[in-house]
Coordinates of N, CA and C in Angstrom, one line a residue:
Chain J
X1131 N 199.7 211.9 59.2 CA 200.3 211.7 57.9 C 201.4 210.7 58.1
X1132 N 201.5 209.8 57.1 CA 202.6 208.8 57.1 C 203.8 209.4 56.4
X1133 N 204.9 209.4 57.1 CA 206.2 209.9 56.6 C 207.0 208.7 56.0
X1134 N 207.4 208.8 54.8 CA 208.3 207.8 54.2 C 209.7 208.3 54.1
X1135 N 210.6 207.5 54.7 CA 212.0 207.9 54.7 C 212.8 207.0 53.8
X1136 N 213.4 207.5 52.7 CA 214.2 206.7 51.8 C 215.7 206.8 52.1
X1137 N 216.4 205.7 52.0 CA 217.8 205.7 52.2 C 218.5 204.8 51.2
X1138 N 219.7 205.1 50.8 CA 220.4 206.4 51.1 C 219.8 207.5 50.2
X1139 N 220.3 208.7 50.4 CA 219.9 209.9 49.6 C 220.4 209.8 48.2
X1140 N 221.7 209.4 48.1 CA 222.4 209.3 46.8 C 223.3 208.1 46.8
X1141 N 223.3 207.4 45.7 CA 224.2 206.2 45.5 C 225.0 206.4 44.3
X1142 N 226.3 206.2 44.4 CA 227.2 206.2 43.2 C 227.6 204.8 42.8
X1143 N 227.2 204.3 41.7 CA 227.4 202.9 41.3 C 227.8 202.8 39.8
X1144 N 228.2 201.6 39.4 CA 228.6 201.4 38.1 C 227.6 200.5 37.4
X1145 N 227.4 200.6 36.1 CA 226.6 199.7 35.3 C 226.9 198.3 35.6
X1146 N 225.9 197.4 35.7 CA 226.2 196.0 36.0 C 226.1 195.6 37.5
X1147 N 226.2 196.7 38.3 CA 226.1 196.4 39.8 C 224.6 196.1 40.2
X1148 N 224.5 195.5 41.4 CA 223.2 195.3 42.0 C 223.0 196.4 43.1
X1149 N 221.8 196.8 43.2 CA 221.5 197.9 44.2 C 220.2 197.6 44.9
X1150 N 220.1 198.0 46.2 CA 218.9 197.9 46.9 C 218.6 199.2 47.6
X1151 N 217.4 199.7 47.3 CA 217.0 201.0 47.9 C 216.0 200.7 49.0
X1152 N 216.0 201.6 50.0 CA 215.1 201.3 51.2 C 214.1 202.4 51.3
X1153 N 212.9 202.1 51.8 CA 211.8 203.0 52.1 C 211.2 202.5 53.4
X1154 N 211.2 203.4 54.4 CA 210.7 203.1 55.7 C 209.6 204.0 56.1
X1155 N 208.5 203.5 56.5 CA 207.3 204.2 56.9 C 207.2 204.5 58.4
X1156 N 206.7 205.7 58.7 CA 206.6 206.0 60.1 C 205.5 205.2 60.9
X1157 N 204.6 204.6 60.1 CA 203.6 203.7 60.7 C 203.1 202.7 59.6
X1158 N 202.5 201.6 60.0 CA 202.0 200.7 59.1 C 200.8 201.3 58.3
X1159 N 200.6 200.8 57.1 CA 199.4 201.2 56.4 C 198.8 200.1 55.6
X1160 N 197.7 200.3 54.9 CA 196.9 199.3 54.3 C 197.7 198.3 53.5
X1161 N 197.7 197.1 53.9 CA 198.3 196.0 53.3 C 199.2 196.2 52.0
X1162 N 200.4 196.7 52.3 CA 201.4 196.8 51.2 C 200.9 197.7 50.1
X1163 N 200.2 198.7 50.4 CA 199.9 199.7 49.3 C 201.0 200.7 49.2
X1164 N 202.1 200.1 48.6 CA 203.3 200.8 48.4 C 203.7 200.7 46.9
X1165 N 204.1 201.9 46.3 CA 204.5 201.9 44.9 C 205.9 202.6 44.8
X1166 N 206.6 202.2 43.7 CA 207.9 202.8 43.4 C 207.8 203.4 42.0
X1167 N 208.4 204.6 41.9 CA 208.4 205.4 40.6 C 209.9 205.7 40.3
X1168 N 210.1 205.8 39.0 CA 211.4 206.2 38.5 C 211.2 207.6 37.8
X1169 N 212.1 208.5 38.1 CA 212.1 209.8 37.3 C 213.5 210.0 36.8
X1170 N 213.6 210.0 35.4 CA 214.8 210.4 34.8 C 214.9 211.9 34.6
X1171 N 216.0 212.4 34.4 CA 216.2 213.9 34.3 C 215.3 214.4 33.2
X1172 N 214.5 215.5 33.5 CA 213.7 216.1 32.5 C 212.4 215.4 32.1
X1173 N 212.2 214.3 32.8 CA 211.0 213.5 32.5 C 210.0 213.4 33.6
X1174 N 208.8 213.0 33.3 CA 207.8 212.8 34.3 C 208.1 211.4 35.0
X1175 N 207.6 211.3 36.2 CA 207.8 210.0 36.9 C 207.1 208.8 36.1
X1176 N 207.6 207.6 36.3 CA 207.1 206.4 35.7 C 206.9 205.4 36.7
X1177 N 205.7 204.7 36.7 CA 205.4 203.7 37.7 C 206.3 202.5 37.4
X1178 N 206.9 201.9 38.4 CA 207.7 200.7 38.3 C 207.0 199.5 39.0
X1179 N 206.7 199.7 40.3 CA 206.2 198.7 41.2 C 205.0 199.2 41.9
X1180 N 204.0 198.3 42.1 CA 202.8 198.6 42.9 C 202.5 197.4 43.8
X1181 N 201.7 197.6 44.8 CA 201.4 196.5 45.8 C 202.7 195.9 46.4
X1182 N 203.7 196.8 46.5 CA 205.0 196.5 47.1 C 205.9 195.6 46.2
X1183 N 205.3 194.7 45.4 CA 206.1 193.7 44.7 C 205.7 193.4 43.3
X1184 N 204.7 194.0 42.8 CA 204.2 193.7 41.4 C 204.8 194.7 40.4
X1185 N 205.4 194.2 39.4 CA 206.0 195.1 38.4 C 204.8 195.6 37.5
X1186 N 204.9 196.9 37.2 CA 204.0 197.5 36.2 C 204.3 197.0 34.8
X1187 N 203.3 197.2 34.0 CA 203.4 196.7 32.6 C 204.6 197.3 31.9
X1188 N 205.4 196.4 31.3 CA 206.6 196.8 30.5 C 207.8 197.1 31.3
X1189 N 207.8 196.8 32.6 CA 209.0 197.1 33.5 C 209.8 195.8 33.4
X1190 N 211.1 196.0 33.2 CA 212.0 194.8 33.1 C 212.1 194.0 34.4
X1191 N 212.4 192.7 34.3 CA 212.4 191.9 35.5 C 213.7 192.1 36.3
X1192 N 214.5 193.0 35.9 CA 215.7 193.3 36.8 C 215.2 194.2 38.0
X1193 N 214.0 194.7 37.9 CA 213.4 195.5 39.0 C 212.5 194.6 39.8
X1194 N 212.8 194.6 41.1 CA 211.9 193.8 42.0 C 211.7 194.6 43.3
X1195 N 210.5 194.4 43.9 CA 210.1 195.1 45.1 C 209.7 194.1 46.2
X1196 N 210.0 194.4 47.4 CA 209.6 193.5 48.5 C 209.3 194.4 49.7
X1197 N 208.8 193.7 50.8 CA 208.6 194.3 52.0 C 207.1 194.3 52.5
X1198 N 206.9 194.7 53.7 CA 205.6 194.8 54.3 C 205.7 195.5 55.6
X1199 N 204.5 195.9 56.1 CA 204.5 196.6 57.4 C 205.0 198.0 57.2
X1200 N 206.3 198.3 57.7 CA 206.9 199.6 57.5 C 208.2 199.6 56.8
X1201 N 208.6 198.5 56.3 CA 209.9 198.4 55.6 C 209.8 197.8 54.2
X1202 N 210.2 198.5 53.2 CA 210.1 198.1 51.9 C 211.4 198.4 51.1
X1203 N 211.7 197.6 50.1 CA 212.9 197.7 49.3 C 212.6 197.6 47.8
X1204 N 213.4 198.3 47.1 CA 213.4 198.2 45.6 C 214.8 197.7 45.2
X1205 N 214.9 196.6 44.5 CA 216.2 196.0 44.1 C 216.3 196.1 42.6
X1206 N 217.4 196.5 42.1 CA 217.7 196.5 40.6 C 218.9 195.5 40.5
X1207 N 218.6 194.4 39.9 CA 219.6 193.3 39.9 C 220.9 193.6 39.2
X1208 N 220.8 194.3 38.1 CA 222.0 194.6 37.3 C 221.7 195.9 36.6
X1209 N 222.4 197.0 37.0 CA 222.1 198.3 36.6 C 222.5 198.5 35.1
X1210 N 221.5 199.0 34.4 CA 221.7 199.5 33.0 C 221.9 201.0 33.0
X1211 N 222.5 201.5 31.9 CA 222.8 203.0 31.9 C 221.5 203.8 32.1
X1212 N 220.4 203.3 31.6 CA 219.1 204.1 31.7 C 218.5 204.0 33.0
X1213 N 219.1 203.2 34.0 CA 218.5 203.1 35.3 C 219.0 204.2 36.2
X1214 N 220.0 205.0 35.8 CA 220.5 206.0 36.6 C 219.5 207.2 36.6
X1215 N 218.8 207.4 37.7 CA 217.7 208.2 37.8 C 217.4 208.4 39.3
X1216 N 216.2 209.1 39.6 CA 215.8 209.2 41.0 C 214.6 208.3 41.2
X1217 N 214.6 207.6 42.3 CA 213.5 206.7 42.6 C 212.7 207.1 43.9
X1218 N 211.4 207.1 43.8 CA 210.5 207.5 44.8 C 209.6 206.4 45.2
X1219 N 209.4 206.2 46.5 CA 208.4 205.3 47.0 C 207.2 206.2 47.4
X1220 N 206.0 205.6 47.3 CA 204.8 206.3 47.7 C 203.8 205.3 48.4
X1221 N 203.2 205.7 49.4 CA 202.1 204.9 50.0 C 200.8 205.4 49.6
X1222 N 199.9 204.5 49.3 CA 198.5 204.9 48.9 C 197.5 204.2 49.7
X1223 N 197.9 203.9 51.0 CA 197.0 203.2 51.9 C 196.2 204.2 52.7
X1224 N 196.7 205.4 52.9 CA 196.0 206.3 53.7 C 196.3 207.7 53.2
X1225 N 195.2 208.5 53.0 CA 195.4 209.9 52.6 C 195.9 210.7 53.8
X1226 N 196.8 211.6 53.5 CA 197.5 212.0 52.2 C 198.4 211.0 51.7
X1227 N 198.4 210.7 50.4 CA 199.2 209.7 49.8 C 200.7 210.1 49.6
X1228 N 201.4 210.0 50.6 CA 202.8 210.6 50.7 C 203.8 209.9 49.9
X1229 N 204.8 210.7 49.4 CA 206.0 210.2 48.8 C 207.2 210.2 49.7
X1230 N 208.2 209.4 49.5 CA 209.5 209.5 50.1 C 210.2 210.7 49.4
X1231 N 211.4 211.0 50.0 CA 212.1 212.2 49.5 C 213.0 211.8 48.3
X1232 N 213.1 210.5 48.0 CA 213.8 210.1 46.8 C 215.2 209.6 47.0
X1233 N 215.6 208.7 46.2 CA 217.0 208.2 46.2 C 217.6 208.4 44.8
X1234 N 218.7 209.1 44.7 CA 219.3 209.3 43.4 C 220.4 208.3 43.1
X1235 N 220.3 207.7 42.0 CA 221.3 206.8 41.5 C 222.2 207.5 40.5
X1236 N 223.5 207.6 40.8 CA 224.3 208.3 39.9 C 225.5 207.4 39.4
X1237 N 226.0 207.6 38.2 CA 227.0 206.8 37.7 C 228.4 207.1 38.4
X1238 N 229.0 206.1 38.8 CA 230.3 206.2 39.5 C 231.4 206.5 38.5
Chain Y
X776 N 196.2 205.4 23.1 CA 197.1 205.4 24.3 C 196.7 206.4 25.3
X777 N 196.9 206.2 26.5 CA 196.6 207.1 27.6 C 197.4 208.4 27.5
X778 N 196.8 209.5 27.5 CA 197.5 210.8 27.5 C 196.8 211.7 28.5
X779 N 197.7 212.5 29.2 CA 197.3 213.5 30.1 C 198.1 214.8 29.7
X780 N 197.4 215.9 29.5 CA 198.1 217.1 29.1 C 197.6 218.2 30.0
X781 N 198.6 218.7 30.7 CA 198.3 219.8 31.7 C 198.5 221.2 31.0
X782 N 197.8 222.2 31.5 CA 198.0 223.5 31.0 C 197.6 224.5 32.1
X783 N 197.9 225.8 31.9 CA 197.5 226.8 32.8 C 198.6 227.4 33.7
X784 N 199.8 226.8 33.6 CA 200.9 227.3 34.4 C 201.4 228.7 33.9
X785 N 202.2 229.3 34.7 CA 202.8 230.6 34.3 C 203.3 231.3 35.5
X786 N 203.6 232.6 35.4 CA 204.0 233.4 36.5 C 202.8 234.0 37.2
X787 N 202.7 233.9 38.5 CA 201.5 234.4 39.2 C 202.0 235.2 40.4
X788 N 201.4 236.2 40.8 CA 201.8 237.0 41.9 C 201.4 236.4 43.2
X789 N 202.1 236.5 44.3 CA 201.7 236.0 45.6 C 200.3 236.5 46.0
X790 N 199.5 235.6 46.5 CA 198.1 236.0 46.9 C 197.1 235.9 45.8
X791 N 197.5 235.7 44.6 CA 196.6 235.6 43.5 C 196.2 234.2 43.3
X792 N 195.3 234.0 42.2 CA 194.8 232.7 41.9 C 195.1 232.3 40.5
X793 N 195.1 230.9 40.3 CA 195.2 230.4 38.9 C 194.5 229.1 38.9
X794 N 194.1 228.7 37.7 CA 193.4 227.4 37.5 C 194.2 226.6 36.5
X795 N 194.6 225.4 36.9 CA 195.3 224.4 36.1 C 194.2 223.5 35.5
X796 N 194.5 223.0 34.3 CA 193.7 222.0 33.6 C 194.5 220.8 33.2
X797 N 193.8 219.7 33.1 CA 194.5 218.5 32.6 C 193.4 217.8 31.7
X798 N 193.8 217.7 30.5 CA 192.9 217.0 29.5 C 193.3 215.6 29.3
X799 N 192.4 214.7 29.4 CA 192.7 213.3 29.3 C 192.2 212.7 28.0
X800 N 192.9 211.7 27.5 CA 192.4 211.0 26.3 C 193.0 209.6 26.4
X801 N 192.3 208.7 25.6 CA 192.8 207.3 25.5 C 192.2 206.3 26.5
X802 N 191.3 206.8 27.3 CA 190.7 206.0 28.3 C 189.3 206.6 28.7
X803 N 188.5 205.8 29.4 CA 187.2 206.3 29.8 C 187.4 207.2 31.1
X804 N 187.5 208.4 30.9 CA 187.8 209.4 32.0 C 187.0 209.2 33.3
X805 N 185.7 209.0 33.1 CA 184.8 208.9 34.2 C 185.0 207.7 35.1
X806 N 185.8 206.7 34.6 CA 186.0 205.5 35.4 C 187.2 205.6 36.3
X807 N 187.9 206.7 36.3 CA 189.2 206.8 37.1 C 189.3 208.0 38.0
X808 N 189.9 207.8 39.1 CA 190.3 208.9 39.9 C 191.5 209.5 39.3
X809 N 191.7 210.8 39.6 CA 192.9 211.5 39.1 C 193.5 212.3 40.2
X810 N 194.8 212.4 40.2 CA 195.6 213.1 41.2 C 196.3 214.3 40.6
X811 N 196.7 215.2 41.5 CA 197.6 216.3 41.2 C 198.8 216.0 42.2
X812 N 200.0 216.1 41.6 CA 201.3 215.9 42.3 C 202.2 217.0 41.8
X813 N 202.9 217.6 42.7 CA 203.8 218.7 42.3 C 205.3 218.5 42.7
X814 N 206.1 219.2 42.1 CA 207.6 219.1 42.3 C 208.2 220.4 42.2
X815 N 208.7 220.9 43.3 CA 209.4 222.2 43.4 C 210.7 222.0 42.7
X816 N 211.2 223.1 42.1 CA 212.5 223.0 41.4 C 213.6 222.4 42.2
X817 N 214.2 221.3 41.6 CA 215.2 220.6 42.2 C 214.9 219.7 43.4
X818 N 213.6 219.6 43.7 CA 213.1 218.9 44.9 C 212.4 217.6 44.5
X819 N 211.8 216.9 45.5 CA 211.1 215.7 45.3 C 209.7 215.9 45.0
X820 N 209.0 214.7 44.8 CA 207.5 214.7 44.5 C 206.7 215.0 45.8
X821 N 205.7 215.8 45.6 CA 204.7 216.0 46.7 C 203.3 215.8 46.2
X822 N 202.6 214.9 46.8 CA 201.2 214.6 46.5 C 200.4 215.8 46.9
X823 N 199.5 216.2 46.1 CA 198.7 217.4 46.4 C 197.2 217.1 46.6
X824 N 196.6 216.4 45.7 CA 195.1 216.2 45.8 C 194.7 215.0 44.9
X825 N 193.5 214.5 45.3 CA 192.9 213.5 44.4 C 191.4 213.7 44.4
X826 N 190.8 213.4 43.3 CA 189.4 213.3 43.2 C 189.0 211.9 42.7
X827 N 188.0 211.4 43.3 CA 187.6 210.0 43.0 C 186.9 210.0 41.6
X828 N 186.7 208.8 41.1 CA 186.2 208.6 39.7 C 184.8 209.3 39.6
X829 N 184.0 209.2 40.6 CA 182.6 209.8 40.6 C 182.5 211.1 41.3
X830 N 183.7 211.7 41.6 CA 183.7 213.0 42.3 C 183.2 213.0 43.7
X831 N 182.9 211.8 44.2 CA 182.3 211.7 45.6 C 183.3 212.1 46.7
X832 N 184.5 211.9 46.5 CA 185.5 212.2 47.5 C 186.7 213.0 46.9
X833 N 187.1 213.9 47.7 CA 188.3 214.8 47.3 C 189.1 214.8 48.6
X834 N 190.4 214.6 48.4 CA 191.4 214.7 49.5 C 192.5 215.6 49.1
X835 N 193.1 216.3 50.1 CA 194.1 217.2 49.9 C 195.3 217.0 50.9
X836 N 196.4 217.5 50.5 CA 197.5 217.5 51.4 C 197.3 218.7 52.4
X837 N 197.9 218.6 53.6 CA 197.7 219.7 54.5 C 198.2 221.0 54.0
X838 N 199.3 221.0 53.2 CA 199.9 222.2 52.7 C 199.0 223.0 51.8
X839 N 198.0 222.4 51.2 CA 197.1 223.1 50.2 C 195.7 223.1 50.7
X840 N 195.3 222.4 51.7 CA 193.9 222.3 52.1 C 193.4 223.7 52.5
X841 N 192.2 224.0 52.0 CA 191.6 225.3 52.2 C 192.0 226.4 51.2
X842 N 193.0 226.1 50.4 CA 193.5 227.0 49.4 C 193.3 226.5 47.9
X843 N 193.4 225.2 47.8 CA 193.3 224.6 46.4 C 192.0 223.8 46.4
X844 N 191.4 223.7 45.2 CA 190.2 222.9 45.0 C 190.3 222.1 43.7
X845 N 190.1 220.8 43.9 CA 190.2 219.9 42.7 C 188.8 219.6 42.3
X846 N 188.6 219.5 40.9 CA 187.3 219.3 40.4 C 187.5 218.6 39.0
X847 N 186.4 218.1 38.5 CA 186.5 217.4 37.2 C 185.2 217.7 36.4
X848 N 185.3 217.7 35.1 CA 184.2 217.8 34.1 C 184.3 216.6 33.2
X849 N 183.5 215.6 33.5 CA 183.6 214.4 32.7 C 183.2 214.6 31.3
X850 N 182.3 215.5 31.0 CA 181.8 215.8 29.7 C 183.0 216.3 28.8
X851 N 184.0 216.9 29.4 CA 185.1 217.5 28.7 C 186.4 216.7 29.0
X852 N 186.3 215.6 29.7 CA 187.5 214.7 30.0 C 188.6 215.6 30.6
X853 N 188.2 216.5 31.5 CA 189.1 217.5 32.0 C 189.1 217.5 33.5
X854 N 190.3 217.6 34.1 CA 190.5 217.8 35.5 C 191.0 219.2 35.8
X855 N 190.6 219.7 36.9 CA 191.0 221.1 37.2 C 191.7 221.2 38.6
X856 N 192.5 222.2 38.8 CA 193.0 222.5 40.1 C 192.9 224.0 40.2
X857 N 192.0 224.5 41.0 CA 191.9 225.9 41.3 C 192.8 226.2 42.5
X858 N 193.7 227.1 42.3 CA 194.8 227.4 43.3 C 194.6 228.9 43.7
X859 N 194.3 229.1 45.0 CA 194.1 230.4 45.5 C 195.1 230.7 46.6
X860 N 195.2 232.0 46.9 CA 196.1 232.5 48.0 C 197.5 231.9 47.8
X861 N 198.0 232.0 46.6 CA 199.3 231.4 46.2 C 200.4 232.0 47.0
X862 N 201.4 231.1 47.3 CA 202.6 231.5 48.1 C 203.8 231.1 47.3
X863 N 204.9 231.7 47.6 CA 206.2 231.3 46.9 C 206.5 229.8 47.0
X864 N 206.1 229.2 48.1 CA 206.4 227.8 48.2 C 205.5 226.9 47.4
X865 N 204.5 227.5 46.7 CA 203.7 226.7 45.7 C 204.3 226.6 44.4
X866 N 205.5 227.3 44.2 CA 206.2 227.2 42.9 C 206.6 225.8 42.7
X867 N 206.2 225.3 41.5 CA 206.5 223.9 41.2 C 206.0 223.5 39.8
X868 N 206.4 222.4 39.4 CA 205.8 221.7 38.2 C 204.6 220.9 38.8
X869 N 203.5 221.1 38.2 CA 202.3 220.4 38.6 C 201.9 219.3 37.6
X870 N 201.9 218.1 38.1 CA 201.6 216.9 37.2 C 200.2 216.4 37.6
X871 N 199.4 216.1 36.6 CA 198.2 215.3 36.8 C 198.6 213.8 36.5
X872 N 198.0 212.9 37.2 CA 198.3 211.5 37.1 C 197.0 210.7 37.3
X873 N 196.9 209.7 36.5 CA 195.7 208.8 36.6 C 195.9 207.8 37.7
X874 N 194.8 207.6 38.5 CA 194.8 206.6 39.5 C 194.5 205.2 38.8
X875 N 195.1 204.2 39.3 CA 194.8 202.9 38.7 C 193.4 202.5 38.8
X876 N 192.7 203.0 39.8 CA 191.3 202.7 39.9 C 190.5 203.9 40.2
X877 N 189.7 203.9 41.3 CA 188.8 205.0 41.5 C 189.3 206.2 42.1
X878 N 190.5 206.1 42.7 CA 191.1 207.3 43.4 C 191.8 206.9 44.7
X879 N 192.0 205.7 44.9 CA 192.6 205.2 46.1 C 193.7 204.2 45.9
X880 N 194.4 204.3 44.7 CA 195.4 203.4 44.3 C 196.7 204.2 43.8
X881 N 197.5 203.5 43.2 CA 198.8 204.1 42.7 C 198.5 204.8 41.4
X882 N 199.6 205.6 41.0 CA 199.4 206.4 39.8 C 200.1 205.8 38.6
X883 N 199.3 205.4 37.6 CA 199.9 204.6 36.5 C 200.2 205.3 35.3
X884 N 199.7 206.5 35.1 CA 200.0 207.4 34.0 C 200.1 208.8 34.4
X885 N 201.2 209.5 33.9 CA 201.4 210.9 34.3 C 201.5 211.8 33.1
X886 N 201.1 213.0 33.3 CA 201.3 214.0 32.3 C 202.7 214.6 32.3
X887 N 202.9 215.5 31.4 CA 204.3 216.1 31.3 C 204.5 217.2 32.3
X888 N 203.4 217.7 32.9 CA 203.5 218.8 33.9 C 203.4 220.2 33.3
X889 N 203.0 221.1 34.2 CA 202.9 222.5 33.9 C 203.6 223.3 35.0
X890 N 204.4 224.3 34.7 CA 205.2 225.0 35.7 C 204.4 226.2 36.2
X891 N 204.2 226.3 37.5 CA 203.6 227.5 38.1 C 204.7 228.2 39.0
X892 N 204.9 229.4 38.7 CA 205.9 230.2 39.4 C 205.2 231.3 40.1
X893 N 205.3 231.3 41.4 CA 204.7 232.4 42.2 C 205.8 233.4 42.6
X894 N 205.6 234.6 42.0 CA 206.7 235.6 42.2 C 206.1 237.0 41.9
X895 N 206.5 237.9 42.6 CA 206.1 239.3 42.3 C 207.0 240.0 41.3

């Protein structure tokens, strides 16, 4: 099973700031089959990024993803109030399709 | 528009069984793989199982293998999760989510979830 480790666990930031979230895999998997999801309080997860760097339909361009191999990042260039949420990475290269434990962005 | 609606959750005693359903609409159900993902109260997401678009492959997490069974009825646009030998640690919100393709991609649409509480 591929273990995804996200860091940091929690980040306290202010609107307008730039943030980079990390997702590290315990082993390489099928060519960048890495997705990022956002979960706001009380809501279902929402797809943000797939293929490590492709934004899903309707996702603002302040969200960007990068990485390959075992190291991936999600960057939000300028935080909006609605971006304060929990973010999960997921690999879909090898079953079981594991998630990271999540990074929570909270308002400072 | 794509919709996924889960049902079947509730309070279940340890060791008992329950079947969850997920009714899909707004897309051709038989063209897509579908996943179950769960989230224990206050915890992160845990992938549970997937069934491919044609039912030819089913995969499970180690934590549920041998106890849970995923299935689909394309005539009813419905996905199922038969959960047996339930344990307290199975308590979670269970989401169904559509695979972008046949069952081996990312999850592009999610339902609202149904809560299963395993307690005596």
